[in-house]
Coordinates of C-alpha atoms and ligand atoms in Angstrom, one line a residue:
X130 CA 51.4 0.2 -322.1
X131 CA 48.2 1.3 -323.0
X132 CA 46.4 -0.7 -320.5
X133 CA 48.0 0.9 -317.9
X134 CA 47.3 4.1 -319.3
X135 CA 43.6 3.2 -319.3
X136 CA 44.0 2.3 -315.5
X137 CA 45.6 5.3 -314.6
X138 CA 42.8 7.4 -316.3
X139 CA 40.3 5.9 -313.9
X140 CA 42.6 7.2 -311.0
X141 CA 43.2 10.6 -312.5
X142 CA 39.5 11.3 -313.0
X143 CA 38.0 10.6 -309.6
X144 CA 39.9 13.9 -308.3
X145 CA 37.3 16.6 -308.1
X146 CA 34.6 17.4 -306.1
X147 CA 31.7 19.6 -305.9
X148 CA 31.8 23.0 -307.8
X149 CA 32.1 25.9 -305.1
X150 CA 30.7 29.4 -306.0
X151 CA 34.3 30.3 -306.8
X152 CA 34.1 28.4 -310.1
X153 CA 34.6 30.5 -313.2
X154 CA 35.1 33.9 -311.4
X155 CA 38.3 34.5 -313.4
X156 CA 37.0 33.1 -316.5
X157 CA 38.7 34.0 -319.8
X158 CA 41.3 36.3 -317.8
X159 CA 45.2 36.3 -318.8
X160 CA 46.9 34.4 -316.0
X161 CA 50.3 35.5 -314.6
X162 CA 52.2 33.0 -312.7
X163 CA 55.5 34.1 -310.8
X164 CA 57.5 31.9 -309.1
X165 CA 59.3 33.3 -305.9
X166 CA 62.6 32.0 -305.9
X167 CA 63.7 30.2 -302.8
X168 CA 60.8 31.7 -300.7
X169 CA 59.6 30.0 -297.8
X170 CA 56.5 30.8 -296.2
X171 CA 57.8 31.8 -292.9
X172 CA 58.9 35.4 -294.4
X173 CA 55.3 36.2 -294.7
X174 CA 54.2 38.8 -292.0
X175 CA 57.5 38.2 -290.4
X176 CA 59.4 41.3 -289.2
X177 CA 63.1 41.5 -288.5
X178 CA 64.5 44.6 -286.5
X179 CA 60.8 45.6 -286.4
X180 CA 60.6 45.6 -290.6
X181 CA 58.5 43.6 -292.8
X182 CA 60.5 41.1 -294.8
X183 CA 57.8 41.1 -297.5
X184 CA 55.4 44.3 -297.1
X185 CA 54.3 44.4 -300.6
X186 CA 53.1 40.6 -300.3
X187 CA 51.7 41.0 -297.0
X188 CA 49.4 43.9 -298.3
X189 CA 48.4 42.0 -301.4
X190 CA 47.4 39.0 -299.4
X191 CA 44.9 41.0 -297.7
X192 CA 42.9 41.2 -301.3
X193 CA 44.2 37.7 -302.5
X194 CA 43.4 34.3 -301.5
X195 CA 46.2 33.2 -299.3
X196 CA 47.3 29.4 -298.8
X197 CA 49.4 29.5 -295.9
X198 CA 49.5 25.5 -295.6
X199 CA 51.3 24.6 -298.8
X200 CA 54.3 22.4 -299.0
X201 CA 57.0 22.3 -301.3
X202 CA 56.9 19.1 -303.0
X203 CA 59.9 19.7 -305.1
X204 CA 63.0 17.0 -305.6
X205 CA 66.4 17.2 -307.2
X206 CA 64.9 19.3 -309.8
X207 CA 64.5 22.5 -308.0
X208 CA 62.9 25.3 -310.0
X209 CA 62.1 22.9 -312.7
X210 CA 60.5 20.5 -310.4
X211 CA 58.4 23.5 -309.4
X212 CA 57.5 24.3 -312.9
X213 CA 56.6 20.8 -313.6
X214 CA 54.2 20.2 -310.5
X215 CA 52.3 23.3 -311.4
X216 CA 52.1 22.7 -315.2
X217 CA 51.4 18.9 -315.2
X218 CA 49.8 18.3 -311.4
X219 CA 52.0 15.3 -311.3
X220 CA 55.0 14.6 -308.9
X221 CA 58.4 15.5 -310.0
X222 CA 60.8 12.6 -310.3
X223 CA 62.5 10.9 -306.9
X224 CA 66.4 11.3 -308.7
X225 CA 67.2 14.0 -311.3
X226 CA 64.9 16.3 -313.2
X227 CA 61.9 15.5 -315.4
X228 CA 63.0 18.5 -317.2
X229 CA 66.5 16.8 -318.1
X230 CA 65.2 13.3 -318.1
X231 CA 61.6 13.3 -320.0
X232 CA 61.4 16.0 -322.2
X233 CA 60.2 13.7 -325.0
X234 CA 56.9 12.7 -323.3
X235 CA 53.4 14.0 -324.2
X236 CA 52.3 16.3 -321.5
X237 CA 48.5 17.2 -321.0
X238 CA 49.9 20.4 -319.4
X239 CA 48.6 23.4 -318.2
X240 CA 49.6 25.3 -321.8
X241 CA 47.6 22.7 -323.6
X242 CA 44.8 22.9 -321.5
X243 CA 44.5 26.6 -321.9
X244 CA 45.2 26.1 -325.4
X245 CA 42.1 23.8 -326.2
X246 CA 39.8 25.8 -323.9
X247 CA 40.1 29.6 -324.8
X248 CA 43.0 29.6 -327.1
X249 CA 45.1 31.0 -324.5
X250 CA 48.9 31.8 -325.7
X251 CA 51.8 30.3 -323.4
X252 CA 55.1 32.3 -322.7
X253 CA 57.7 31.6 -320.1
X254 CA 60.0 34.7 -319.2
X255 CA 63.2 33.9 -317.3
X256 CA 66.5 36.1 -317.1
X257 CA 68.8 32.8 -317.4
X258 CA 70.1 30.8 -320.4
X259 CA 67.6 29.0 -322.2
X260 CA 69.3 25.8 -321.9
X261 CA 69.4 25.9 -318.1
X262 CA 67.4 22.9 -316.7
X263 CA 66.7 21.9 -320.3
X264 CA 63.9 24.4 -320.5
X265 CA 64.2 25.1 -324.3
X266 CA 63.6 21.6 -325.2
X267 CA 60.7 20.7 -322.5
X268 CA 58.9 23.9 -323.0
X269 CA 58.1 22.6 -326.5
X270 CA 56.7 19.6 -325.0
X271 CA 54.8 21.8 -322.4
X272 CA 53.1 23.5 -325.3
X273 CA 54.9 26.8 -324.7
X274 CA 54.5 28.9 -327.8
X275 CA 57.6 31.4 -326.6
X276 CA 60.3 31.7 -324.2
X277 CA 61.8 34.9 -323.2
X278 CA 65.3 33.9 -321.9
X279 CA 68.7 35.3 -321.5
X280 CA 69.1 36.2 -325.0
X281 CA 66.0 38.5 -325.0
X282 CA 67.2 40.8 -322.4
X283 CA 69.5 43.3 -322.0
X284 CA 72.0 41.9 -319.7
X285 CA 74.9 43.7 -318.1
X286 CA 77.4 43.7 -315.3
X287 CA 75.3 46.7 -313.8
X288 CA 72.1 44.9 -313.7
X289 CA 73.3 41.3 -313.0
X290 CA 74.3 39.4 -310.0
X291 CA 74.6 35.9 -308.8
X292 CA 72.6 33.8 -311.5
X293 CA 72.1 36.7 -313.9
X294 CA 69.5 39.8 -314.4
X295 CA 68.0 41.2 -311.4
X296 CA 64.7 40.7 -310.8
X297 CA 63.7 44.6 -311.0
X298 CA 65.2 45.0 -314.5
X299 CA 63.8 41.4 -315.3
X300 CA 60.3 42.8 -314.8
X301 CA 60.8 45.7 -316.3
X302 CA 62.3 44.5 -319.5
X303 CA 59.6 41.6 -319.4
X304 CA 56.7 43.9 -319.6
X305 CA 57.6 45.4 -323.0
X306 CA 57.4 42.0 -324.5
X307 CA 54.5 41.2 -322.2
X308 CA 52.4 43.9 -323.9
X309 CA 52.5 42.4 -327.5
X310 CA 51.9 38.8 -326.4
X311 CA 48.4 38.0 -328.0
X312 CA 45.6 37.7 -325.2
X313 CA 44.3 35.8 -323.5
X314 CA 47.8 34.7 -322.1
X315 CA 49.5 32.4 -319.7
X316 CA 52.6 33.9 -318.8
X317 CA 55.0 32.7 -316.4
X318 CA 58.0 34.5 -314.5
X319 CA 60.8 32.9 -312.8
X320 CA 62.4 35.3 -310.6
X321 CA 66.2 34.6 -309.6
X322 CA 67.8 37.2 -307.3
X323 CA 66.4 35.3 -304.1
X324 CA 68.8 32.4 -305.0
X325 CA 71.7 30.6 -302.7
X326 CA 74.2 32.2 -301.5
X327 CA 71.5 35.4 -301.6
X328 CA 73.9 38.2 -302.8
X329 CA 73.0 41.8 -303.1
X330 CA 74.1 45.2 -303.9
X331 CA 73.8 47.9 -301.6
X332 CA 71.6 50.0 -303.9
X333 CA 69.2 46.9 -303.8
X334 CA 69.2 46.8 -300.0
X335 CA 66.0 47.9 -298.6
X336 CA 66.2 46.2 -295.1
X337 CA 68.9 45.3 -292.8
X338 CA 70.4 42.0 -292.7
X339 CA 69.2 39.9 -289.8
X340 CA 71.8 39.4 -287.1
X341 CA 71.9 35.2 -286.3
X342 CA 74.8 33.2 -286.1
X343 CA 74.4 32.2 -290.0
X344 CA 75.4 34.8 -292.6
X345 CA 73.3 33.0 -295.0
X346 CA 70.2 33.5 -293.1
X347 CA 71.1 37.2 -292.3
X348 CA 71.5 37.9 -296.0
X349 CA 68.3 35.8 -297.1
X350 CA 66.4 38.2 -295.2
X351 CA 67.6 41.3 -297.8
X352 CA 67.3 38.9 -300.9
X353 CA 63.6 38.3 -300.2
X354 CA 63.1 42.0 -299.3
X355 CA 64.2 42.5 -303.0
X356 CA 62.0 40.4 -304.6
X357 CA 59.2 41.5 -302.6
X358 CA 60.2 45.1 -304.0
X359 CA 60.5 43.6 -307.7
X360 CA 56.8 42.3 -307.4
X361 CA 55.8 45.5 -306.3
X362 CA 57.3 47.4 -309.8
X363 CA 56.0 44.7 -311.8
X364 CA 52.1 45.2 -310.3
X365 CA 52.7 49.2 -310.5
X366 CA 53.6 48.8 -314.0
X367 CA 50.8 46.5 -314.8
X368 CA 48.5 48.8 -313.4
X369 CA 49.9 52.0 -315.2
X370 CA 49.4 50.1 -318.4
X371 CA 46.2 48.8 -317.9
X372 CA 47.2 45.4 -317.8
X373 CA 46.3 44.5 -314.2
X374 CA 42.5 44.2 -314.2
X375 CA 42.2 41.5 -316.3
X376 CA 44.6 39.1 -314.8
X377 CA 44.5 36.3 -312.4
X378 CA 47.9 36.4 -310.5
X379 CA 49.5 33.3 -309.0
X380 CA 52.3 33.8 -306.8
X381 CA 54.3 30.7 -305.1
X382 CA 57.5 29.8 -303.5
X383 CA 59.5 27.4 -305.6
X384 CA 61.3 25.4 -302.9
X385 CA 63.2 26.2 -299.7
X386 CA 66.1 29.3 -299.4
X387 CA 67.4 27.8 -296.2
X388 CA 68.8 24.4 -296.3
X389 CA 68.7 21.8 -293.0
X390 CA 72.5 23.0 -292.9
X391 CA 71.7 26.5 -292.0
X392 CA 68.8 25.4 -289.8
X393 CA 70.0 27.1 -286.4
X394 CA 69.8 30.6 -288.0
X395 CA 66.7 30.0 -288.8
X396 CA 65.5 28.7 -285.4
X397 CA 67.4 31.7 -284.1
X398 CA 65.2 34.1 -286.2
X399 CA 62.2 32.7 -285.5
X400 CA 62.9 31.9 -281.9
X401 CA 61.5 28.5 -282.5
X402 CA 63.1 25.1 -281.5
X403 CA 64.5 22.9 -284.1
X404 CA 62.1 19.7 -284.4
X405 CA 61.0 17.6 -286.6
X406 CA 57.6 19.5 -286.7
X407 CA 59.0 22.6 -287.2
X408 CA 61.2 21.3 -290.0
X409 CA 58.2 20.2 -291.7
X410 CA 56.5 23.8 -291.2
X411 CA 59.5 25.1 -292.6
X412 CA 58.9 23.5 -295.8
X413 CA 55.9 25.6 -296.6
X414 CA 55.9 27.7 -299.2
X415 CA 53.5 31.0 -299.9
X416 CA 50.8 30.4 -302.1
X417 CA 48.8 33.6 -303.2
X418 CA 46.3 33.7 -305.7
X419 CA 44.9 37.1 -306.5
X420 CA 41.8 38.3 -308.6
X421 CA 41.5 41.5 -308.8
X422 CA 38.0 42.6 -307.5
X423 CA 37.9 39.3 -305.5
X424 CA 37.7 39.8 -301.7
X425 CA 40.8 38.4 -299.8
X426 CA 40.9 35.3 -297.8
X427 CA 43.2 33.0 -295.8
X428 CA 42.8 29.6 -296.5
X429 CA 44.3 27.2 -294.2
X430 CA 43.6 24.0 -296.1
X431 CA 46.8 21.8 -296.6
X432 CA 48.0 21.2 -300.0
X433 CA 51.1 21.2 -302.1
X434 CA 52.4 22.9 -305.3
X435 CA 50.6 19.8 -307.3
X436 CA 47.3 21.5 -306.3
X437 CA 47.9 24.6 -308.1
X438 CA 46.6 23.7 -311.6
X439 CA 43.7 22.5 -310.5
X440 CA 42.7 25.3 -308.1
X441 CA 43.5 27.6 -310.8
X442 CA 41.4 25.9 -313.6
X443 CA 38.3 25.9 -311.2
X444 CA 38.8 30.0 -310.8
X445 CA 39.0 29.9 -314.4
X446 CA 35.8 27.8 -315.1
X447 CA 37.5 25.3 -316.7
X448 CA 36.2 21.5 -315.7
X449 CA 39.0 19.4 -314.3
X450 CA 37.3 16.3 -314.4
X451 CA 39.4 14.8 -317.6
X452 CA 42.7 16.6 -316.8
X453 CA 44.8 13.7 -315.4
X454 CA 46.1 15.6 -312.4
X455 CA 46.9 14.2 -309.3
X456 CA 46.3 17.4 -307.4
X457 CA 43.1 18.8 -306.0
X458 CA 41.3 22.0 -306.2
X459 CA 42.1 23.6 -302.8
X460 CA 38.7 25.4 -302.7
X461 CA 37.0 22.1 -302.4
X462 CA 39.6 19.5 -300.9
X463 CA 37.9 17.6 -298.6
X464 CA 38.7 15.1 -295.6
X465 CA 42.4 14.1 -294.9
X466 CA 44.0 13.7 -297.9
X467 CA 47.8 13.5 -297.3
X468 CA 50.0 16.2 -298.6
X469 CA 52.4 14.0 -300.1
X470 CA 56.4 15.1 -300.4
X471 CA 58.7 13.7 -303.0
X472 CA 60.4 11.6 -300.4
X473 CA 57.4 9.6 -299.3
X474 CA 57.0 11.8 -296.2
X475 CA 53.2 13.2 -295.9
X476 CA 51.3 15.6 -293.8
X477 CA 47.6 15.1 -292.7
X478 CA 45.7 17.1 -290.2
X479 CA 47.3 15.9 -286.7
X480 CA 50.1 13.9 -287.9
X481 CA 53.3 13.7 -290.0
X482 CA 54.9 11.2 -291.3
X483 CA 59.0 11.5 -291.9
X484 CA 61.7 8.8 -292.5
X485 CA 59.3 5.8 -291.6
X486 CA 58.3 7.7 -288.3
X487 CA 54.8 8.9 -287.4
X488 CA 54.7 11.8 -285.3
X489 CA 52.1 13.9 -283.3
X490 CA 51.9 17.6 -284.9
X491 CA 50.9 19.0 -281.5
X492 CA 53.6 17.4 -279.2
X493 CA 56.4 16.9 -281.7
X494 CA 56.6 13.4 -280.2
X495 CA 56.7 10.1 -281.9
X496 CA 53.4 7.9 -282.0
X497 CA 52.5 4.3 -282.8
X498 CA 52.9 3.8 -286.3
X499 CA 49.5 2.4 -286.7
X500 CA 48.3 6.3 -286.7
X501 CA 49.9 6.8 -289.9
X502 CA 49.8 3.2 -291.4
X503 CA 46.3 4.0 -293.0
X504 CA 47.7 6.2 -295.5
X505 CA 51.0 4.5 -296.4
X506 CA 49.2 2.7 -299.2
X507 CA 47.8 5.6 -300.6
X508 CA 50.8 7.5 -300.5
X509 CA 53.1 5.0 -302.2
X510 CA 50.3 4.4 -304.9
X511 CA 50.1 7.9 -305.6
X512 CA 53.6 8.5 -306.0
X513 CA 54.2 5.0 -308.2
X514 CA 51.5 6.1 -310.5
X515 CA 53.0 9.6 -311.1
X516 CA 56.1 7.9 -311.8
X517 CA 54.5 5.2 -314.2
X518 CA 53.0 8.1 -316.1
X519 CA 56.1 9.8 -316.6
X520 CA 58.7 6.9 -317.3
X521 CA 55.9 5.1 -319.5
X522 CA 54.7 7.9 -321.1
X523 CA 51.3 7.3 -320.6
X524 CA 49.6 10.5 -321.4
X525 CA 50.4 9.6 -325.2
X526 CA 47.5 7.2 -325.2
X527 CA 45.1 9.4 -323.6
X528 CA 45.3 12.5 -325.8
X529 CA 42.2 13.2 -327.7
Ligands
GP9_44 C1 68.2 28.9 -313.0 C2 66.9 29.0 -311.8 C3 67.4 28.5 -310.3 O1 67.6 29.1 -314.4 O2 66.0 27.9 -312.2 O3 67.8 27.4 -310.1 P1 67.3 26.5 -308.9 O4 66.5 27.3 -308.0 O5 66.8 25.1 -309.6 O6 68.6 26.1 -308.4
MN45 MN1 64.6 27.8 -307.4

């Protein structure tokens, strides 16, 4: 009801801390978001048989804000949940995909905010069918002006694999469209090739497979390497066309690639034992924010995909006070706020909480529940509030 909406409003507004010296450094720039399909943070700066899996991203990180403690907060909605988190700074649903279940809602999403502030044009680019994850419907609610989907690309048997159009031709063809998109723009690119079961052709293989007991893990390395190459090509083309300087880039892993079923292979690859703490670490996804001309920095602040929007808006110089977000600006995040995963587990500085058990990160051992207890209420309240907003369509009461 409207009363709930007003009550939520107070909570949602209490979020953001002090402005930092980075406020507005990317003001007015175009925004390019790239979701890195199934990319987990462990691939960054990781070598297999002496070769980097992500040489381009490793270089890019040197000149970027690289957040190396960011957790995957998606649920069953996979890529669509990652998009939901980025655009709304709300949690996805506990069951199903909000894209499929709540496309009729009013959202105060990133495209709407950018439209209001600087008349940004919003476009999403993806080589798959437009109905997948109900994107064609949901994008209207989220405020996208344009969705370039499979029907807009030249998709042939040669340039496709697995789910569809390969990432390199995807970026190549996308650039021609991007050139004609009105500026400033918010453009979101959803990559696809690095998707389970991680299939790749010989001609696209730039690194040897790993040699663990799990073929899935062995192949994963090669498809991540291909994704890295596709981003390199994209950046090269953007530079050639003079479309690089005026853009802020956000690259983020959408969710895990190696499911618990194949974790033995991962443990072999990384030479780490499988325990609850390492498992939680494998839930981390890379978050790279690249502002051309800004000095790079690795930032250890803990966070999740929900924090991307407030962090980006900070760089764009857009006040977040009235933005109804559950995320926090990662440049200013203070104290020991828990990073909350959709299943109710959470991570704080020295502890993690998973399946109703509290663990010390350092030892991996179970500790007394009273240590995690002080966070439980906040965690429950925050997930509940997010669900109430979505199921009650509460943001419709708050639109100015
Ligand atoms: C398909 C893409 C991949 O369009 O979103 O699907 P997912 O990673 O969500 O399984
Ligand atoms: Mn995905």
